[in-house]
Amino acid sequence: MRLQDTGLTFEDIKSKVDTYMIETYERFDFLADHAKGVYMYDENDTPYLDFYAGIAVNSVGNCNEKVVKAVQDQAATLMQTFNYPYTVPQVLLAEKICKAIGMDKIFYQNSGTESNEAMIKMARKYGVEKYGPNKYHIVTARESFHGRTFGAMSATGQPDNACQVGFGPMTDGFSYAPFNDLEAFKAACNENTIGIMVEPVQGEGGVHPATKEFLQGLREFCDEKGILLLLDEVQSGWGRTGALMSYMNYGIKPDIVSMAKAMGGGMPIGAICATQEVAKAFTMGSHGTTFGGHPVCCAASLAAVTEIIDRDLPGNAKKVGAYFIDKLSKLPHVKEARGQGLFVGVEFDGTINAVDVKHGCLDRKLLITAIGKDVIRMVPPLIITEEDADKATSIIAETIEALSE
């Protein structure tokens, strides 16, 4: 639905938000009215270069034609059922994903948070049933972010983060160690540890990729100790890092991996994939979902995943991402430009504020976000070109120059 179809003005919309909605977001003063490709448009058809992509969601481009058609066709055929009958999109997507990423089994969820919650539950149940009632301890990384349900936010290694403050005690059974510090992770484990859970690229922690020594070392340590390696690929999965899944960049495979965001091409869907052995922990009635595996979302996901694979969007992310990071690293006041593929962060030297850069870019019609006061993050559609990267770099440079005056 577009604003022009409602008879309302943008000011009317903002007034209704103030009246009826519980607001926990810092709103841009901008109406996302419609979108296509790498652009989002306001009600006046003003284009915004979209390097936010719905927070790494619209990876095959805004309103990708194949995803849109899949949604339309499936919605007209079977919109929703429950998970007792078989449905075609659910089954075809399961086969496509498991074969593509080398995992054995999949369980659908509705979001990244739910997927991480399911991953934690599966690991704990596997540990308790195989080894005993105390085998549920999981080690995660400091500065990590895993979601907003109690299990997922308890796994999040940011005790001062707004997602944790004010909600009372977190779920027990978690310890934390510095990211990319293999020896610290080993030391944080004990006789009751069943899992080590990390993001291959820390997103909310400032866009920090894992080193090969760290992630490969965790895999070796987990194999040695009989511990499960749990990878949160909600943001890094499905082409963003230059491989279908980020773990493929490291030559390893997890015991369980979570995914969402880009998986749906713009529709809400998440999942966990697990090895045959660990997947046995989920038995009849042990976990469930009403909307997980929704036929329309699965149809959209099948179209999106097919686009990612057939168009080699991971390859484009690797090529354009390296080009983009190199260009960004040469801008003034940049301490470091880093990332993996098109998962890109820019850390400033402390002389300008990242939030000001975010808002300055919005004024210049570029959509990005900020992490704290020092880092901006960009997760554009994986279809962007070097020319798109040049345009974004130019806007960021112009914003930095204006803030430096």
Coordinates of C-alpha atoms in Angstrom, one line a residue:
M1 CA 0.0 0.0 0.0
R2 CA 1.4 3.4 -1.0
L3 CA 0.6 6.7 0.6
Q4 CA -1.1 8.0 -2.5
D5 CA -3.7 5.2 -2.1
T6 CA -4.8 6.3 1.4
G7 CA -5.7 9.9 1.1
L8 CA -3.3 10.7 3.9
T9 CA -0.2 12.9 4.1
F10 CA 3.2 12.0 5.6
E11 CA 2.4 14.2 8.6
D12 CA -0.9 12.2 9.1
I13 CA 1.2 9.0 9.1
K14 CA 3.6 10.4 11.7
S15 CA 0.7 11.6 13.9
K16 CA -0.9 8.1 13.8
V17 CA 2.4 6.5 14.8
D18 CA 2.6 8.9 17.8
T19 CA -1.0 8.1 18.8
Y20 CA -1.2 4.3 18.3
M21 CA 2.3 2.7 18.2
I22 CA 4.7 1.7 20.9
E23 CA 8.0 3.1 19.6
T24 CA 11.3 1.6 20.4
Y25 CA 13.1 2.7 17.2
E26 CA 14.9 6.0 16.3
R27 CA 12.8 6.8 13.3
F28 CA 14.2 8.4 10.2
D29 CA 12.2 11.4 9.1
F30 CA 11.4 9.6 5.8
L31 CA 8.6 7.5 4.5
A32 CA 9.6 4.3 2.8
D33 CA 6.8 4.2 0.2
H34 CA 8.1 1.8 -2.4
A35 CA 11.3 0.2 -3.5
K36 CA 13.1 -1.5 -6.4
G37 CA 16.6 -2.9 -6.9
V38 CA 19.1 -1.0 -4.9
Y39 CA 16.8 2.0 -4.3
M40 CA 14.1 2.9 -1.9
Y41 CA 11.7 5.8 -2.7
D42 CA 9.7 8.2 -0.5
E43 CA 6.1 9.3 -1.3
N44 CA 7.5 11.9 -3.7
D45 CA 9.5 9.3 -5.7
T46 CA 12.7 10.6 -4.3
P47 CA 15.3 7.8 -4.6
Y48 CA 17.5 6.7 -1.6
L49 CA 20.4 4.5 -2.3
D50 CA 19.7 1.5 0.0
F51 CA 22.8 0.3 1.7
Y52 CA 20.8 -1.0 4.7
A53 CA 18.6 -3.4 2.7
G54 CA 16.2 -4.0 5.6
I55 CA 19.2 -4.9 7.8
A56 CA 20.8 -7.4 5.4
V57 CA 17.4 -8.8 4.3
N58 CA 16.8 -7.6 0.7
S59 CA 20.0 -9.2 -0.6
V60 CA 18.6 -10.0 -4.0
G61 CA 17.3 -6.5 -4.4
N62 CA 14.2 -4.7 -3.2
C63 CA 11.1 -6.3 -4.7
N64 CA 13.0 -8.8 -6.7
E65 CA 10.7 -9.9 -9.5
K66 CA 11.1 -13.6 -9.0
V67 CA 10.5 -13.3 -5.2
V68 CA 7.5 -11.1 -5.8
K69 CA 6.0 -13.6 -8.3
A70 CA 6.7 -16.5 -6.0
V71 CA 4.8 -14.7 -3.2
Q72 CA 1.9 -13.8 -5.4
D73 CA 1.5 -17.3 -6.8
Q74 CA 1.8 -19.0 -3.5
A75 CA -0.6 -16.6 -1.7
A76 CA -3.2 -17.3 -4.3
T77 CA -2.8 -21.1 -3.9
L78 CA -2.2 -21.8 -0.3
M79 CA -1.5 -19.0 2.2
Q80 CA -1.1 -20.9 5.5
T81 CA -1.8 -24.2 7.0
F82 CA -0.3 -25.9 10.1
N83 CA 2.7 -28.2 10.2
Y84 CA 0.9 -31.5 10.0
P85 CA 0.2 -31.7 6.2
Y86 CA 3.1 -31.6 3.8
T87 CA 3.5 -28.5 1.7
V88 CA 5.5 -28.3 -1.5
P89 CA 7.5 -25.0 -0.9
Q90 CA 8.6 -26.2 2.5
V91 CA 10.0 -29.5 1.2
L92 CA 11.6 -28.1 -1.9
L93 CA 13.3 -25.3 0.1
A94 CA 14.6 -27.9 2.7
E95 CA 16.2 -29.9 0.0
K96 CA 17.7 -26.8 -1.7
I97 CA 19.2 -25.4 1.5
C98 CA 20.6 -28.7 2.9
K99 CA 22.3 -29.6 -0.4
A100 CA 23.6 -26.1 -1.0
I101 CA 25.3 -25.6 2.4
G102 CA 26.2 -29.2 3.2
M103 CA 24.0 -29.7 6.2
D104 CA 21.7 -32.7 7.0
K105 CA 18.5 -31.4 8.5
I106 CA 16.5 -28.1 8.7
F107 CA 13.9 -26.7 11.1
Y108 CA 12.0 -23.6 10.1
Q109 CA 11.4 -20.5 12.3
N110 CA 10.1 -17.0 11.7
S111 CA 13.1 -14.8 12.5
G112 CA 16.8 -14.7 13.4
T113 CA 16.0 -14.5 17.1
E114 CA 13.8 -17.5 17.0
S115 CA 16.4 -19.4 15.0
N116 CA 19.0 -18.7 17.7
E117 CA 16.6 -19.6 20.4
A118 CA 16.0 -22.9 18.6
M119 CA 19.7 -23.5 18.2
I120 CA 20.3 -23.0 21.9
K121 CA 17.4 -25.3 22.8
M122 CA 18.6 -28.0 20.4
A123 CA 22.2 -27.9 21.8
R124 CA 21.0 -27.9 25.4
K125 CA 18.6 -30.8 24.9
Y126 CA 21.3 -32.8 23.0
G127 CA 23.7 -32.3 25.9
V128 CA 21.3 -33.0 28.7
E129 CA 19.9 -36.2 27.0
K130 CA 23.3 -37.5 25.9
Y131 CA 25.5 -36.6 28.9
G132 CA 23.3 -35.7 31.9
P133 CA 21.2 -33.0 33.5
N134 CA 24.0 -30.4 33.9
K135 CA 25.4 -30.5 30.4
Y136 CA 23.8 -27.3 29.1
H137 CA 26.5 -24.7 29.5
I138 CA 27.3 -22.6 26.3
V139 CA 30.1 -20.1 25.8
T140 CA 29.5 -17.1 23.6
A141 CA 31.5 -14.0 22.6
R142 CA 31.7 -10.7 24.3
E143 CA 30.1 -7.9 22.1
S144 CA 28.0 -10.5 20.4
F145 CA 24.4 -10.1 19.5
H146 CA 22.0 -13.1 19.1
G147 CA 18.5 -11.7 19.6
R148 CA 15.8 -10.5 21.9
T149 CA 14.1 -13.6 23.4
F150 CA 15.4 -14.6 26.8
G151 CA 17.6 -17.4 25.6
A152 CA 19.0 -15.3 22.7
M153 CA 19.5 -12.2 24.7
S154 CA 21.1 -14.2 27.5
A155 CA 23.6 -15.5 24.9
T156 CA 24.3 -11.9 23.9
G157 CA 27.6 -10.8 25.4
Q158 CA 26.7 -7.2 26.0
P159 CA 25.4 -6.8 29.6
D160 CA 24.9 -3.1 29.2
N161 CA 22.9 -3.4 25.9
A162 CA 19.4 -2.0 26.0
C163 CA 18.1 -5.4 24.9
Q164 CA 19.1 -6.8 28.3
V165 CA 18.7 -3.9 30.7
G166 CA 15.6 -3.8 32.9
F167 CA 14.3 -7.3 32.1
G168 CA 15.5 -9.0 35.3
P169 CA 17.9 -11.9 35.5
M170 CA 19.0 -13.5 32.3
T171 CA 18.8 -17.2 31.6
D172 CA 21.6 -19.0 33.3
G173 CA 24.0 -21.4 31.6
F174 CA 26.1 -18.9 29.6
S175 CA 29.6 -17.7 29.9
Y176 CA 31.4 -15.2 27.7
A177 CA 34.9 -14.8 26.3
P178 CA 36.6 -12.2 24.0
F179 CA 36.0 -12.7 20.3
N180 CA 38.9 -14.0 18.3
D181 CA 40.7 -15.1 21.5
L182 CA 40.9 -18.9 21.1
E183 CA 42.6 -19.5 24.4
A184 CA 40.0 -17.5 26.3
F185 CA 37.2 -19.5 24.8
K186 CA 39.0 -22.7 25.8
A187 CA 39.4 -21.4 29.4
A188 CA 35.7 -20.4 29.6
C189 CA 34.6 -24.0 29.0
N190 CA 34.1 -26.5 31.8
E191 CA 32.9 -30.1 32.3
N192 CA 29.3 -29.0 31.7
T193 CA 29.9 -27.1 28.4
I194 CA 27.9 -28.5 25.5
G195 CA 28.4 -25.6 23.0
I196 CA 30.4 -22.7 21.8
M197 CA 28.3 -20.2 19.9
V198 CA 29.7 -17.3 17.8
E199 CA 28.9 -15.2 14.8
P200 CA 31.5 -15.6 12.0
V201 CA 31.3 -11.9 11.6
Q202 CA 30.2 -9.9 14.6
G203 CA 27.6 -7.5 13.3
E204 CA 26.3 -5.4 16.3
G205 CA 29.7 -5.7 17.9
G206 CA 31.2 -3.5 15.2
V207 CA 31.6 -5.7 12.0
H208 CA 34.5 -7.8 13.1
P209 CA 35.2 -11.0 11.1
A210 CA 36.5 -14.0 12.8
T211 CA 40.1 -14.9 12.1
K212 CA 40.8 -18.3 10.4
E213 CA 42.9 -19.3 13.4
F214 CA 40.1 -18.6 15.8
L215 CA 37.2 -20.3 13.9
Q216 CA 39.3 -23.2 12.7
G217 CA 40.7 -23.5 16.2
L218 CA 37.2 -23.6 17.7
R219 CA 36.2 -26.4 15.4
E220 CA 39.3 -28.4 16.3
F221 CA 38.7 -27.8 20.1
C222 CA 35.1 -28.7 19.8
D223 CA 35.9 -32.0 18.0
E224 CA 38.5 -32.8 20.7
K225 CA 36.2 -32.1 23.6
G226 CA 32.9 -33.4 22.2
I227 CA 31.5 -29.8 22.3
L228 CA 29.0 -28.5 19.6
L229 CA 30.1 -25.6 17.4
L230 CA 27.0 -23.3 17.0
L231 CA 27.3 -20.6 14.4
D232 CA 24.9 -17.6 14.2
E233 CA 24.7 -16.7 10.5
V234 CA 21.6 -14.7 10.8
Q235 CA 23.4 -11.6 9.3
S236 CA 26.3 -13.3 7.6
G237 CA 24.5 -16.1 5.8
W238 CA 23.3 -16.4 2.2
G239 CA 26.0 -14.8 0.1
R240 CA 26.8 -11.7 2.1
T241 CA 30.4 -12.6 3.0
G242 CA 31.5 -13.9 -0.4
A243 CA 30.3 -17.5 0.2
L244 CA 26.9 -19.0 0.6
M245 CA 27.5 -19.2 4.3
S246 CA 30.4 -17.4 6.1
Y247 CA 31.7 -20.7 7.5
M248 CA 32.6 -21.8 4.0
N249 CA 35.2 -19.1 3.9
Y250 CA 37.0 -20.9 6.8
G251 CA 36.8 -24.5 5.4
I252 CA 34.8 -25.7 8.4
K253 CA 31.2 -26.9 9.1
P254 CA 29.2 -26.3 12.3
D255 CA 27.1 -28.8 14.2
I256 CA 24.2 -26.3 14.1
V257 CA 23.9 -23.1 12.1
S258 CA 21.2 -20.4 12.4
M259 CA 20.0 -18.3 9.5
A260 CA 17.3 -15.7 8.6
K261 CA 17.4 -12.2 7.0
A262 CA 18.6 -12.7 3.4
M263 CA 17.1 -16.2 3.4
G264 CA 13.6 -14.8 2.7
G265 CA 14.3 -12.2 0.0
G266 CA 12.2 -9.8 2.0
M267 CA 9.7 -12.2 3.7
P268 CA 10.0 -13.2 7.3
I269 CA 11.6 -16.6 7.7
G270 CA 14.4 -18.2 9.6
A271 CA 15.8 -21.7 10.2
I272 CA 18.4 -23.8 11.9
C273 CA 20.3 -26.5 10.0
A274 CA 22.0 -29.3 12.0
T275 CA 23.9 -32.5 11.5
Q276 CA 22.0 -35.8 11.5
E277 CA 23.2 -36.7 14.9
V278 CA 22.4 -33.4 16.7
A279 CA 19.1 -33.0 15.0
K280 CA 17.9 -36.1 16.8
A281 CA 17.5 -33.9 19.9
F282 CA 14.3 -32.4 18.5
T283 CA 11.6 -35.1 19.0
M284 CA 7.8 -35.0 18.7
G285 CA 6.5 -32.1 20.7
S286 CA 9.9 -30.9 22.0
H287 CA 9.8 -27.8 19.8
G288 CA 7.3 -26.2 17.5
T289 CA 6.0 -23.2 15.7
T290 CA 2.7 -22.1 14.2
F291 CA 4.1 -19.9 11.4
G292 CA 7.5 -21.4 10.9
G293 CA 7.7 -22.9 7.4
H294 CA 4.9 -20.7 6.2
P295 CA 4.1 -21.7 2.6
V296 CA 4.4 -18.1 1.2
C297 CA 7.6 -17.4 3.1
C298 CA 9.1 -20.7 1.9
A299 CA 8.1 -20.0 -1.7
A300 CA 9.8 -16.6 -1.4
S301 CA 12.9 -18.1 0.2
L302 CA 13.1 -20.7 -2.5
A303 CA 13.1 -18.0 -5.1
A304 CA 15.6 -15.9 -3.2
V305 CA 18.1 -18.7 -2.5
T306 CA 17.8 -19.8 -6.2
E307 CA 18.6 -16.2 -7.3
I308 CA 21.6 -16.1 -4.9
I309 CA 23.0 -19.3 -6.2
D310 CA 22.2 -19.0 -9.9
R311 CA 23.5 -15.4 -10.2
D312 CA 26.6 -16.1 -8.1
L313 CA 25.7 -13.2 -5.8
P314 CA 28.3 -14.4 -3.3
G315 CA 30.9 -13.9 -6.0
N316 CA 29.7 -10.4 -6.6
A317 CA 29.7 -9.7 -2.9
K318 CA 33.3 -10.8 -2.7
K319 CA 34.4 -8.7 -5.7
V320 CA 32.5 -5.5 -5.0
G321 CA 33.0 -5.8 -1.2
A322 CA 36.8 -5.8 -1.6
Y323 CA 36.5 -2.8 -3.9
F324 CA 34.2 -0.9 -1.6
I325 CA 36.3 -1.5 1.5
D326 CA 39.4 -0.4 -0.3
K327 CA 37.7 2.9 -1.3
L328 CA 36.3 3.5 2.1
S329 CA 39.7 2.9 3.8
K330 CA 41.1 6.0 2.0
L331 CA 38.6 8.5 3.3
P332 CA 39.6 11.1 5.8
H333 CA 39.0 10.4 9.5
V334 CA 38.7 6.7 8.8
K335 CA 40.6 4.5 11.3
E336 CA 39.7 1.3 9.6
A337 CA 37.4 0.0 6.9
R338 CA 36.8 -3.8 7.4
G339 CA 34.4 -6.6 6.7
Q340 CA 33.8 -9.7 4.7
G341 CA 32.2 -9.5 1.3
L342 CA 29.4 -6.9 1.5
F343 CA 29.3 -7.0 5.3
V344 CA 31.1 -3.7 5.7
G345 CA 32.0 -1.5 8.7
V346 CA 33.9 1.8 8.9
E347 CA 35.4 2.8 12.1
F348 CA 36.3 6.5 12.6
D349 CA 39.2 8.0 14.4
G350 CA 37.2 9.7 17.1
T351 CA 37.1 13.1 15.5
I352 CA 33.6 12.7 14.0
N353 CA 30.5 10.8 15.3
A354 CA 29.2 7.8 13.4
V355 CA 25.6 8.7 14.2
D356 CA 26.1 12.1 12.7
V357 CA 27.5 10.4 9.6
K358 CA 24.4 8.2 9.4
H359 CA 22.1 11.2 9.5
G360 CA 24.3 13.2 7.1
C361 CA 24.1 10.4 4.6
L362 CA 20.3 10.2 5.1
D363 CA 20.1 13.9 4.2
R364 CA 22.1 13.0 1.0
K365 CA 19.8 10.1 0.2
L366 CA 22.0 7.2 1.3
L367 CA 20.6 4.7 3.9
I368 CA 23.2 3.3 6.3
T369 CA 23.3 2.7 10.1
A370 CA 25.6 3.3 13.0
I371 CA 26.9 1.1 15.7
G372 CA 27.7 3.3 18.7
K373 CA 29.6 6.6 18.1
D374 CA 32.5 5.3 16.1
V375 CA 31.3 2.7 13.5
I376 CA 28.9 2.9 10.5
R377 CA 27.7 -0.4 9.0
M378 CA 26.6 -1.2 5.5
V379 CA 24.8 -4.3 4.3
P380 CA 23.6 -3.4 0.8
P381 CA 21.8 -5.7 -1.7
L382 CA 24.3 -8.2 -3.1
I383 CA 23.4 -7.0 -6.6
I384 CA 25.2 -3.7 -6.2
T385 CA 27.9 -2.7 -8.7
E386 CA 31.2 -0.9 -8.3
E387 CA 29.4 2.2 -9.6
D388 CA 26.9 1.9 -6.7
A389 CA 29.8 1.5 -4.3
D390 CA 31.4 4.6 -5.8
K391 CA 28.2 6.6 -5.3
A392 CA 27.9 5.6 -1.7
T393 CA 31.6 6.3 -1.0
S394 CA 31.2 9.8 -2.6
I395 CA 28.2 10.5 -0.3
I396 CA 30.0 9.3 2.8
A397 CA 33.1 11.4 1.8
E398 CA 30.9 14.5 1.3
T399 CA 29.2 13.9 4.7
I400 CA 32.6 13.5 6.4
E401 CA 33.8 16.8 4.8
A402 CA 30.7 18.7 6.0
L403 CA 31.1 17.4 9.5
S404 CA 34.8 18.3 9.6
E405 CA 34.2 22.0 8.9

